[in-house]
Amino acid sequence: VVKNWRSLLTGVHIIFDGFCFSLHSGKMLGINKMWYNVAPYMADVVHAMNGTFSHCQSSWRQEWAPSSSHTDLPRMANVPACDGILASAVSSFPGAHKIVFSSYYRIADPLPVPGNETGRAVEKGAGVDPGGRRQSGGTCNILPLYDFIPERMGLADQQTPDFFVKWASIPRANGFLSLSRSTTADLKDLHGVDSDFVSTSPNRMSPHFRRVPEDPTGEYSDFFRIEFSGMDDIQRQLRSRRRFLLLAGHHEYPPPYKGYDMLWEALPALDPALRASFDVLILGMPPPFDSGVEVVFAPDVPETVLPLLYSRAAALVYPSRYEGFGMPPIEAAACGCPAILGPFYRDKMKYVYGDDALYVSSNEEMRAAIVRVIGGDVPPPDRLIERARLYGADTRHGWNEVAKDYLEYMLAGPFRDVPGTSCPVLVCVDSAGLCVGNGGGGR
């Protein structure tokens, strides 16, 4: 596409609202990690086709966050403009056609055009000034969606206002980006959105997740050059060469959908000799009770250390009853680490893990899975690594593929017709590849 249509996106401005980085105050959590890796690939293609790609930043921070905790994305303009109403910020950006996609459920609703200050919906294409800047009606809103955990788990009445922003924005979006088949199916079931209007591209993980060879000394000094909270305890665990179960993202009081209650209730039912033969290493906070096993915890482990921990763990325990995609299991697989997974993965994600995971949905199944893991009855590392190949272990199938899927949809559609917005087809892609140039109508 880039080779044959270098000027195809002239006058097109794609604006990424990176509010997730403010919401999480610069921490590389799930969706932050996803967009930090995906958006630069999208920007590379847009710029190569003579378009513009910008990261619209917000200065808002959590009360506890340092003022320096903002995130610049590589290979694009990082513009500190996205405070307040998103549409007002977008109106200040140049471009004859703007495509806006927000990392956290915001929509650039049309602004009033001169003479129509009431904000009444106008025809597509209205409100373009002679300089090519859209005042309203020239923006296409694409809404990324990650999961429907509150809705499926009966937690909707416990949510922050951000949850209700999502529900208000879905009817006003022209199209959607989804990170799993499960999320796409939920979008149709809960909101009636046909999958034609959704680009579904399963999450990936970064290529540095690979199996780490064993160090007979247990030192692994290359991974501990920068200090972090809990580092001494992790190093002691590795030097001891004791087996351990690994928990990722554990809170002191984890929400029920995470399924950790099955683990903590299964541990006391184990044979005492077996229970004394392994530890639990938590990437997060420990539980507020005695589980009957030695618990080591590290609340803020750098991502560069995760491949080592996955490689040495007896298994990752990730017993979620619901997720959007959930990245730790595929990161673990890339490192050859077995996984004990919850009902969500058995019911919704078996196309990823097949029979190479231990699925649990009860305390007894969790107890039996732990017995198998500690007894060594697990898939060989090479088989798990092969499972992960299509999700980033092979760099040909990494975040670049997600960027391709998402950007292709944002340029080609099809889109929903929403009053006051404009989503022309900029590139037509069919089974034979690129089929038309710039300027087609909607479809």
Tab-separated table of C-alpha atoms in Angstrom:
chain	number	residue	atom	x	y	z
A	1	VAL	CA	0.000	0.000	0.000
A	2	VAL	CA	2.721	2.466	0.996
A	3	LYS	CA	4.776	1.707	-2.101
A	4	ASN	CA	1.967	2.380	-4.573
A	5	TRP	CA	-0.014	5.141	-2.848
A	6	ARG	CA	2.483	7.495	-1.230
A	7	SER	CA	0.106	10.498	-1.290
A	8	LEU	CA	-3.102	8.605	-0.575
A	9	LEU	CA	-3.635	10.150	2.870
A	10	THR	CA	-2.818	13.774	2.034
A	11	GLY	CA	-5.032	15.967	4.239
A	12	VAL	CA	-5.933	13.061	6.560
A	13	HIS	CA	-5.146	13.467	10.259
A	14	ILE	CA	-5.442	10.461	12.576
A	15	ILE	CA	-5.613	11.512	16.218
A	16	PHE	CA	-4.965	9.056	19.041
A	17	ASP	CA	-6.404	10.160	22.384
A	18	GLY	CA	-3.943	8.583	24.817
A	19	PHE	CA	-5.999	9.201	27.951
A	20	CYS	CA	-5.147	5.716	29.263
A	21	PHE	CA	-1.602	6.907	29.960
A	22	SER	CA	-2.957	9.684	32.185
A	23	LEU	CA	-5.469	7.393	33.853
A	24	HIS	CA	-2.713	4.963	34.839
A	25	SER	CA	-0.155	7.741	35.319
A	26	GLY	CA	2.469	6.413	32.975
A	27	LYS	CA	2.515	2.803	34.242
A	28	MET	CA	2.818	0.151	31.531
A	29	LEU	CA	-0.314	-1.781	32.415
A	30	GLY	CA	-2.296	-3.877	29.912
A	31	ILE	CA	-3.874	-1.340	27.554
A	32	ASN	CA	-1.002	1.127	28.001
A	33	LYS	CA	1.414	-1.574	26.919
A	34	MET	CA	-0.820	-2.404	23.964
A	35	TRP	CA	-1.076	1.151	22.616
A	36	TYR	CA	2.567	1.977	23.292
A	37	ASN	CA	3.437	-0.871	20.919
A	38	VAL	CA	0.607	-0.603	18.377
A	39	ALA	CA	0.250	3.143	17.731
A	40	PRO	CA	3.807	3.732	16.429
A	41	TYR	CA	3.336	1.075	13.723
A	42	MET	CA	0.143	2.834	12.647
A	43	ALA	CA	1.912	6.192	12.617
A	44	ASP	CA	4.704	4.850	10.404
A	45	VAL	CA	2.248	3.850	7.661
A	46	VAL	CA	0.150	7.021	7.900
A	47	HIS	CA	3.229	9.234	7.622
A	48	ALA	CA	4.587	7.189	4.717
A	49	MET	CA	1.281	7.813	2.872
A	50	ASN	CA	1.621	11.579	3.467
A	51	GLY	CA	-0.954	11.716	6.257
A	52	THR	CA	-0.549	12.974	9.823
A	53	PHE	CA	-0.714	10.910	13.006
A	54	SER	CA	-0.746	12.597	16.425
A	55	HIS	CA	-0.879	11.467	20.036
A	56	CYS	CA	-3.191	13.887	21.834
A	57	GLN	CA	-2.076	13.981	25.463
A	58	SER	CA	-3.873	14.991	28.641
A	59	SER	CA	-2.189	16.721	31.570
A	60	TRP	CA	-4.603	15.109	34.053
A	61	ARG	CA	-2.955	12.882	36.647
A	62	GLN	CA	-4.032	10.699	39.508
A	63	GLU	CA	-3.630	12.516	42.842
A	64	TRP	CA	-0.790	10.196	43.862
A	65	ALA	CA	1.071	10.391	40.554
A	66	PRO	CA	4.189	12.511	40.017
A	67	SER	CA	3.824	15.418	37.600
A	68	SER	CA	6.482	13.833	35.381
A	69	SER	CA	4.392	10.701	34.754
A	70	HIS	CA	3.335	11.408	31.194
A	71	THR	CA	4.092	9.088	28.293
A	72	ASP	CA	5.448	10.128	24.895
A	73	LEU	CA	4.843	7.607	22.135
A	74	PRO	CA	7.682	7.063	19.654
A	75	ARG	CA	7.652	8.097	15.990
A	76	MET	CA	4.744	10.566	16.177
A	77	ALA	CA	3.826	14.072	17.357
A	78	ASN	CA	2.977	14.077	21.088
A	79	VAL	CA	0.675	17.084	21.454
A	80	PRO	CA	-0.470	18.240	24.934
A	81	ALA	CA	-3.946	19.279	23.781
A	82	CYS	CA	-6.486	16.711	24.964
A	83	ASP	CA	-7.723	18.246	28.200
A	84	GLY	CA	-11.424	18.892	28.649
A	85	ILE	CA	-13.830	18.163	25.821
A	86	LEU	CA	-12.193	15.946	23.218
A	87	ALA	CA	-14.052	17.570	20.313
A	88	SER	CA	-12.665	20.996	21.250
A	89	ALA	CA	-9.118	19.633	21.192
A	90	VAL	CA	-9.684	17.843	17.885
A	91	SER	CA	-11.076	21.014	16.288
A	92	SER	CA	-7.683	22.680	16.802
A	93	PHE	CA	-5.872	20.048	14.748
A	94	PRO	CA	-5.334	20.673	11.026
A	95	GLY	CA	-6.626	18.290	8.388
A	96	ALA	CA	-9.437	18.037	5.855
A	97	HIS	CA	-10.495	14.701	7.313
A	98	LYS	CA	-9.914	13.580	10.898
A	99	ILE	CA	-10.141	10.109	12.349
A	100	VAL	CA	-10.191	10.037	16.143
A	101	PHE	CA	-9.725	6.958	18.287
A	102	SER	CA	-9.612	7.202	22.053
A	103	SER	CA	-7.738	4.799	24.287
A	104	TYR	CA	-10.387	5.192	26.976
A	105	TYR	CA	-13.917	5.509	25.612
A	106	ARG	CA	-14.033	9.206	24.717
A	107	ILE	CA	-15.875	10.454	21.619
A	108	ALA	CA	-15.200	13.683	19.686
A	109	ASP	CA	-18.828	14.730	19.357
A	110	PRO	CA	-19.465	17.295	16.599
A	111	LEU	CA	-19.024	20.934	17.590
A	112	PRO	CA	-21.589	23.513	16.445
A	113	VAL	CA	-20.890	25.075	13.040
A	114	PRO	CA	-21.177	28.860	12.601
A	115	GLY	CA	-24.856	29.736	12.472
A	116	ASN	CA	-25.791	26.462	14.194
A	117	GLU	CA	-24.634	27.062	17.765
A	118	THR	CA	-27.353	24.783	19.113
A	119	GLY	CA	-25.292	21.789	18.065
A	120	ARG	CA	-28.092	20.327	15.906
A	121	ALA	CA	-26.842	17.491	13.687
A	122	VAL	CA	-25.701	18.670	10.254
A	123	GLU	CA	-25.130	16.860	7.004
A	124	LYS	CA	-21.899	15.036	6.419
A	125	GLY	CA	-19.122	17.288	5.206
A	126	ALA	CA	-20.605	20.480	6.656
A	127	GLY	CA	-18.455	22.963	8.558
A	128	VAL	CA	-15.212	22.936	6.543
A	129	ASP	CA	-13.505	26.317	6.533
A	130	PRO	CA	-11.437	27.462	3.498
A	131	GLY	CA	-8.246	26.347	5.242
A	132	GLY	CA	-9.459	22.774	5.414
A	133	ARG	CA	-10.062	22.697	9.178
A	134	ARG	CA	-13.226	20.900	10.202
A	135	GLN	CA	-15.464	22.759	12.642
A	136	SER	CA	-17.901	19.854	12.888
A	137	GLY	CA	-19.146	16.954	10.841
A	138	GLY	CA	-15.663	16.153	9.538
A	139	THR	CA	-14.594	13.693	12.195
A	140	CYS	CA	-14.827	9.907	12.155
A	141	ASN	CA	-14.985	8.355	15.641
A	142	ILE	CA	-13.488	4.891	16.128
A	143	LEU	CA	-13.921	3.417	19.612
A	144	PRO	CA	-11.529	0.752	20.978
A	145	LEU	CA	-13.185	-1.670	23.396
A	146	TYR	CA	-11.354	-4.018	25.734
A	147	ASP	CA	-13.833	-6.001	27.796
A	148	PHE	CA	-17.334	-6.170	29.263
A	149	ILE	CA	-16.316	-7.536	32.650
A	150	PRO	CA	-18.619	-5.315	34.767
A	151	GLU	CA	-21.630	-6.190	32.627
A	152	ARG	CA	-20.946	-9.928	32.532
A	153	MET	CA	-19.928	-10.192	36.198
A	154	GLY	CA	-22.785	-8.098	37.642
A	155	LEU	CA	-20.468	-5.301	38.750
A	156	ALA	CA	-21.993	-2.421	36.771
A	157	ASP	CA	-23.369	-0.655	39.867
A	158	GLN	CA	-19.889	-0.568	41.424
A	159	GLN	CA	-18.116	1.225	38.591
A	160	THR	CA	-16.498	4.639	38.311
A	161	PRO	CA	-17.922	7.262	35.901
A	162	ASP	CA	-15.556	5.987	33.175
A	163	PHE	CA	-17.741	2.900	32.840
A	164	PHE	CA	-20.811	4.968	32.004
A	165	VAL	CA	-18.811	7.035	29.498
A	166	LYS	CA	-18.233	3.780	27.621
A	167	TRP	CA	-21.941	2.990	27.484
A	168	ALA	CA	-22.773	6.536	26.354
A	169	SER	CA	-20.088	6.488	23.649
A	170	ILE	CA	-20.919	3.155	21.995
A	171	PRO	CA	-24.097	4.425	20.235
A	172	ARG	CA	-22.191	7.472	18.930
A	173	ALA	CA	-19.177	5.646	17.466
A	174	ASN	CA	-18.767	5.055	13.727
A	175	GLY	CA	-16.740	1.882	14.231
A	176	PHE	CA	-14.925	-0.203	16.805
A	177	LEU	CA	-11.590	-1.876	17.531
A	178	SER	CA	-11.633	-5.061	19.621
A	179	LEU	CA	-8.828	-7.091	21.186
A	180	SER	CA	-10.592	-10.474	21.271
A	181	ARG	CA	-13.392	-12.508	19.737
A	182	SER	CA	-15.032	-12.530	23.159
A	183	THR	CA	-15.211	-8.719	23.332
A	184	THR	CA	-16.622	-8.550	19.806
A	185	ALA	CA	-19.290	-11.121	20.652
A	186	ASP	CA	-20.182	-9.213	23.838
A	187	LEU	CA	-20.496	-5.971	21.883
A	188	LYS	CA	-23.070	-7.584	19.607
A	189	ASP	CA	-24.918	-9.320	22.427
A	190	LEU	CA	-25.093	-6.299	24.749
A	191	HIS	CA	-25.323	-3.450	22.224
A	192	GLY	CA	-26.478	-5.022	18.969
A	193	VAL	CA	-23.366	-3.946	17.045
A	194	ASP	CA	-22.770	-6.133	13.998
A	195	SER	CA	-19.239	-7.519	13.668
A	196	ASP	CA	-18.953	-5.855	10.230
A	197	PHE	CA	-18.359	-2.607	12.112
A	198	VAL	CA	-15.637	-4.085	14.321
A	199	SER	CA	-11.978	-4.780	13.614
A	200	THR	CA	-11.076	-7.744	15.831
A	201	SER	CA	-7.375	-8.396	16.303
A	202	PRO	CA	-6.317	-10.571	19.261
A	203	ASN	CA	-3.790	-9.047	21.618
A	204	ARG	CA	-0.111	-9.853	21.248
A	205	MET	CA	2.918	-9.621	23.475
A	206	SER	CA	6.322	-8.089	22.929
A	207	PRO	CA	9.055	-10.243	21.363
A	208	HIS	CA	11.327	-9.992	24.417
A	209	PHE	CA	9.112	-12.604	26.068
A	210	ARG	CA	11.177	-15.725	25.404
A	211	ARG	CA	12.469	-18.580	27.516
A	212	VAL	CA	15.505	-17.667	29.631
A	213	PRO	CA	18.159	-20.390	29.919
A	214	GLU	CA	18.744	-21.633	33.446
A	215	ASP	CA	21.621	-20.135	35.406
A	216	PRO	CA	23.035	-22.876	37.705
A	217	THR	CA	24.034	-20.226	40.252
A	218	GLY	CA	20.537	-18.742	40.374
A	219	GLU	CA	22.026	-15.243	40.137
A	220	TYR	CA	20.676	-14.024	36.751
A	221	SER	CA	22.600	-10.799	37.333
A	222	ASP	CA	21.714	-9.288	33.934
A	223	PHE	CA	18.077	-8.988	35.049
A	224	PHE	CA	18.765	-7.117	38.277
A	225	ARG	CA	20.899	-4.172	37.258
A	226	ILE	CA	18.155	-1.699	38.230
A	227	GLU	CA	16.666	-1.972	41.710
A	228	PHE	CA	12.917	-2.331	42.250
A	229	SER	CA	10.594	-3.057	45.146
A	230	GLY	CA	10.780	-6.717	46.124
A	231	MET	CA	13.965	-7.404	44.155
A	232	ASP	CA	15.873	-8.923	47.095
A	233	ASP	CA	13.044	-11.359	47.827
A	234	ILE	CA	12.839	-12.444	44.182
A	235	GLN	CA	16.598	-12.998	44.023
A	236	ARG	CA	16.443	-15.089	47.200
A	237	GLN	CA	13.631	-17.151	45.684
A	238	LEU	CA	15.630	-17.835	42.524
A	239	ARG	CA	18.806	-18.726	44.424
A	240	SER	CA	16.873	-21.178	46.592
A	241	ARG	CA	15.792	-23.062	43.448
A	242	ARG	CA	12.492	-23.867	45.165
A	243	ARG	CA	9.510	-24.353	42.929
A	244	PHE	CA	6.945	-21.556	42.899
A	245	LEU	CA	3.546	-20.710	41.458
A	246	LEU	CA	3.471	-17.270	39.842
A	247	LEU	CA	0.539	-14.852	40.202
A	248	ALA	CA	0.391	-11.758	37.971
A	249	GLY	CA	-1.518	-8.604	38.867
A	250	HIS	CA	-2.798	-9.787	42.240
A	251	HIS	CA	-4.472	-7.184	44.484
A	252	GLU	CA	-4.738	-7.433	48.258
A	253	TYR	CA	-8.487	-7.906	47.814
A	254	PRO	CA	-8.765	-9.155	44.210
A	255	PRO	CA	-12.185	-8.740	42.576
A	256	PRO	CA	-14.170	-11.980	42.343
A	257	TYR	CA	-13.912	-12.170	38.552
A	258	LYS	CA	-10.141	-12.749	38.880
A	259	GLY	CA	-10.879	-16.162	40.434
A	260	TYR	CA	-8.028	-16.130	42.961
A	261	ASP	CA	-10.444	-17.286	45.651
A	262	MET	CA	-10.197	-20.745	44.054
A	263	LEU	CA	-6.433	-20.764	44.658
A	264	TRP	CA	-6.495	-19.529	48.253
A	265	GLU	CA	-9.257	-21.988	49.169
A	266	ALA	CA	-7.575	-24.913	47.380
A	267	LEU	CA	-4.168	-24.519	49.057
A	268	PRO	CA	-5.248	-25.660	52.559
A	269	ALA	CA	-6.769	-28.802	51.007
A	270	LEU	CA	-3.389	-29.945	49.656
A	271	ASP	CA	-1.371	-32.644	51.363
A	272	PRO	CA	0.862	-30.791	53.888
A	273	ALA	CA	4.051	-32.318	52.479
A	274	LEU	CA	3.143	-31.164	48.963
A	275	ARG	CA	2.152	-27.718	50.205
A	276	ALA	CA	5.522	-27.348	51.925
A	277	SER	CA	7.380	-28.143	48.691
A	278	PHE	CA	6.609	-24.928	46.813
A	279	ASP	CA	6.063	-21.191	47.317
A	280	VAL	CA	3.771	-18.595	45.777
A	281	LEU	CA	5.401	-15.582	44.101
A	282	ILE	CA	2.978	-12.687	43.638
A	283	LEU	CA	3.534	-9.841	41.188
A	284	GLY	CA	1.341	-7.499	43.171
A	285	MET	CA	0.069	-7.506	46.750
A	286	PRO	CA	-0.262	-10.524	49.062
A	287	PRO	CA	-3.596	-11.733	50.426
A	288	PRO	CA	-4.583	-10.471	53.901
A	289	PHE	CA	-4.610	-13.981	55.418
A	290	ASP	CA	-2.386	-17.013	55.928
A	291	SER	CA	-2.648	-19.323	52.922
A	292	GLY	CA	-0.564	-22.122	54.401
A	293	VAL	CA	2.302	-21.585	51.941
A	294	GLU	CA	5.280	-19.268	51.864
A	295	VAL	CA	4.290	-16.121	49.947
A	296	VAL	CA	6.821	-13.838	48.279
A	297	PHE	CA	5.523	-10.639	46.720
A	298	ALA	CA	6.906	-7.845	44.579
A	299	PRO	CA	4.453	-5.046	43.766
A	300	ASP	CA	6.303	-3.333	40.929
A	301	VAL	CA	8.415	-5.735	38.856
A	302	PRO	CA	9.859	-4.272	35.621
A	303	GLU	CA	8.653	-5.905	32.430
A	304	THR	CA	12.237	-6.802	31.547
A	305	VAL	CA	12.307	-9.213	34.530
A	306	LEU	CA	9.029	-10.972	33.672
A	307	PRO	CA	10.510	-13.402	31.086
A	308	LEU	CA	12.892	-14.700	33.765
A	309	LEU	CA	10.076	-15.282	36.274
A	310	TYR	CA	7.848	-16.964	33.690
A	311	SER	CA	10.768	-19.190	32.654
A	312	ARG	CA	11.501	-20.367	36.205
A	313	ALA	CA	7.926	-20.684	37.518
A	314	ALA	CA	6.315	-24.095	37.931
A	315	ALA	CA	3.172	-22.474	36.471
A	316	LEU	CA	1.370	-19.184	36.059
A	317	VAL	CA	-1.926	-19.146	37.982
A	318	TYR	CA	-4.428	-16.897	36.194
A	319	PRO	CA	-7.884	-18.247	37.086
A	320	SER	CA	-10.034	-15.435	35.653
A	321	ARG	CA	-13.744	-15.949	35.336
A	322	TYR	CA	-13.781	-13.133	32.781
A	323	GLU	CA	-11.300	-10.953	30.875
A	324	GLY	CA	-11.038	-9.085	27.616
A	325	PHE	CA	-7.996	-11.033	26.468
A	326	GLY	CA	-5.556	-11.142	29.384
A	327	MET	CA	-1.905	-10.901	28.392
A	328	PRO	CA	-0.017	-12.803	31.154
A	329	PRO	CA	-1.016	-16.303	29.906
A	330	ILE	CA	0.306	-15.711	26.382
A	331	GLU	CA	3.466	-14.056	27.777
A	332	ALA	CA	3.963	-17.122	29.969
A	333	ALA	CA	3.450	-19.494	27.042
A	334	ALA	CA	6.120	-17.640	25.036
A	335	CYS	CA	8.533	-18.412	27.879
A	336	GLY	CA	7.520	-22.085	28.038
A	337	CYS	CA	5.655	-21.630	31.325
A	338	PRO	CA	2.586	-23.829	31.984
A	339	ALA	CA	-0.620	-22.042	32.994
A	340	ILE	CA	-3.549	-22.788	35.271
A	341	LEU	CA	-6.380	-20.827	33.682
A	342	GLY	CA	-9.929	-20.021	34.734
A	343	PRO	CA	-13.343	-20.516	33.084
A	344	PHE	CA	-12.945	-17.555	30.723
A	345	TYR	CA	-10.038	-19.220	28.949
A	346	ARG	CA	-11.742	-22.590	28.774
A	347	ASP	CA	-14.988	-21.122	27.389
A	348	LYS	CA	-13.770	-18.161	25.299
A	349	MET	CA	-10.062	-18.566	24.518
A	350	LYS	CA	-9.475	-22.236	23.835
A	351	TYR	CA	-8.619	-21.307	20.244
A	352	VAL	CA	-5.429	-19.785	21.705
A	353	TYR	CA	-4.383	-22.360	24.325
A	354	GLY	CA	-6.109	-25.553	23.158
A	355	ASP	CA	-5.373	-28.520	25.432
A	356	ASP	CA	-2.026	-27.068	26.499
A	357	ALA	CA	-3.423	-25.314	29.581
A	358	LEU	CA	-4.889	-26.631	32.824
A	359	TYR	CA	-8.424	-25.206	33.060
A	360	VAL	CA	-10.130	-24.836	36.432
A	361	SER	CA	-13.565	-23.658	37.526
A	362	SER	CA	-13.723	-24.907	41.131
A	363	ASN	CA	-11.589	-25.286	44.251
A	364	GLU	CA	-11.249	-29.018	43.631
A	365	GLU	CA	-10.125	-28.519	40.030
A	366	MET	CA	-7.599	-25.945	41.257
A	367	ARG	CA	-6.286	-28.427	43.851
A	368	ALA	CA	-5.929	-31.131	41.193
A	369	ALA	CA	-4.186	-28.726	38.802
A	370	ILE	CA	-1.616	-27.762	41.441
A	371	VAL	CA	-0.919	-31.427	42.142
A	372	ARG	CA	-0.295	-31.974	38.416
A	373	VAL	CA	1.961	-28.928	38.111
A	374	ILE	CA	4.123	-29.712	41.142
A	375	GLY	CA	4.306	-33.323	39.958
A	376	GLY	CA	5.619	-32.196	36.559
A	377	ASP	CA	2.559	-33.323	34.563
A	378	VAL	CA	2.563	-30.299	32.237
A	379	PRO	CA	3.062	-29.657	28.497
A	380	PRO	CA	6.703	-29.368	27.377
A	381	PRO	CA	8.029	-25.795	26.973
A	382	ASP	CA	8.505	-26.138	23.208
A	383	ARG	CA	4.814	-26.870	22.708
A	384	LEU	CA	3.791	-23.825	24.714
A	385	ILE	CA	6.238	-21.619	22.821
A	386	GLU	CA	4.734	-22.822	19.544
A	387	ARG	CA	1.280	-21.838	20.850
A	388	ALA	CA	2.571	-18.308	21.409
A	389	ARG	CA	4.112	-17.983	17.949
A	390	LEU	CA	1.023	-16.375	16.378
A	391	TYR	CA	0.707	-13.894	19.237
A	392	GLY	CA	4.087	-12.223	19.130
A	393	ALA	CA	6.678	-14.908	19.846
A	394	ASP	CA	7.265	-14.830	16.081
A	395	THR	CA	7.836	-11.129	15.321
A	396	ARG	CA	5.985	-11.483	12.011
A	397	HIS	CA	2.833	-11.996	14.070
A	398	GLY	CA	3.261	-9.316	16.720
A	399	TRP	CA	1.880	-5.866	17.463
A	400	ASN	CA	2.545	-4.949	13.830
A	401	GLU	CA	-0.328	-7.243	12.816
A	402	VAL	CA	-2.694	-5.552	15.275
A	403	ALA	CA	-1.676	-2.176	13.852
A	404	LYS	CA	-2.339	-3.439	10.321
A	405	ASP	CA	-5.779	-4.817	11.207
A	406	TYR	CA	-6.860	-1.685	13.055
A	407	LEU	CA	-5.504	0.841	10.560
A	408	GLU	CA	-6.929	-1.061	7.616
A	409	TYR	CA	-10.374	-0.837	9.169
A	410	MET	CA	-10.008	2.858	10.064
A	411	LEU	CA	-9.230	3.667	6.426
A	412	ALA	CA	-11.572	1.217	4.682
A	413	GLY	CA	-14.576	0.657	6.965
A	414	PRO	CA	-17.394	-0.196	6.774
A	415	PHE	CA	-18.665	2.434	9.203
A	416	ARG	CA	-21.910	3.172	10.972
A	417	ASP	CA	-23.731	6.307	9.849
A	418	VAL	CA	-23.847	8.693	12.828
A	419	PRO	CA	-25.322	12.205	12.390
A	420	GLY	CA	-22.702	14.959	12.352
A	421	THR	CA	-19.778	12.693	11.520
A	422	SER	CA	-17.975	11.855	8.313
A	423	CYS	CA	-16.265	8.554	7.523
A	424	PRO	CA	-15.422	8.320	3.813
A	425	VAL	CA	-13.628	5.216	2.598
A	426	LEU	CA	-10.029	6.344	2.123
A	427	VAL	CA	-8.590	3.013	1.025
A	428	CYS	CA	-10.500	0.036	-0.309
A	429	VAL	CA	-9.063	-3.326	0.642
A	430	ASP	CA	-10.424	-6.611	-0.659
A	431	SER	CA	-9.097	-10.150	-0.891
A	432	ALA	CA	-6.831	-9.103	-3.755
A	433	GLY	CA	-5.347	-6.162	-1.838
A	434	LEU	CA	-5.732	-2.438	-2.485
A	435	CYS	CA	-8.522	-1.817	-4.996
A	436	VAL	CA	-9.213	1.954	-5.113
A	437	GLY	CA	-7.552	5.203	-4.211
A	438	ASN	CA	-8.599	8.161	-2.074
A	439	GLY	CA	-12.056	9.625	-2.097
A	440	GLY	CA	-14.649	6.851	-2.121
A	441	GLY	CA	-17.957	7.351	-0.355
A	442	GLY	CA	-19.113	5.618	2.762
A	443	ARG	CA	-20.221	2.017	2.748
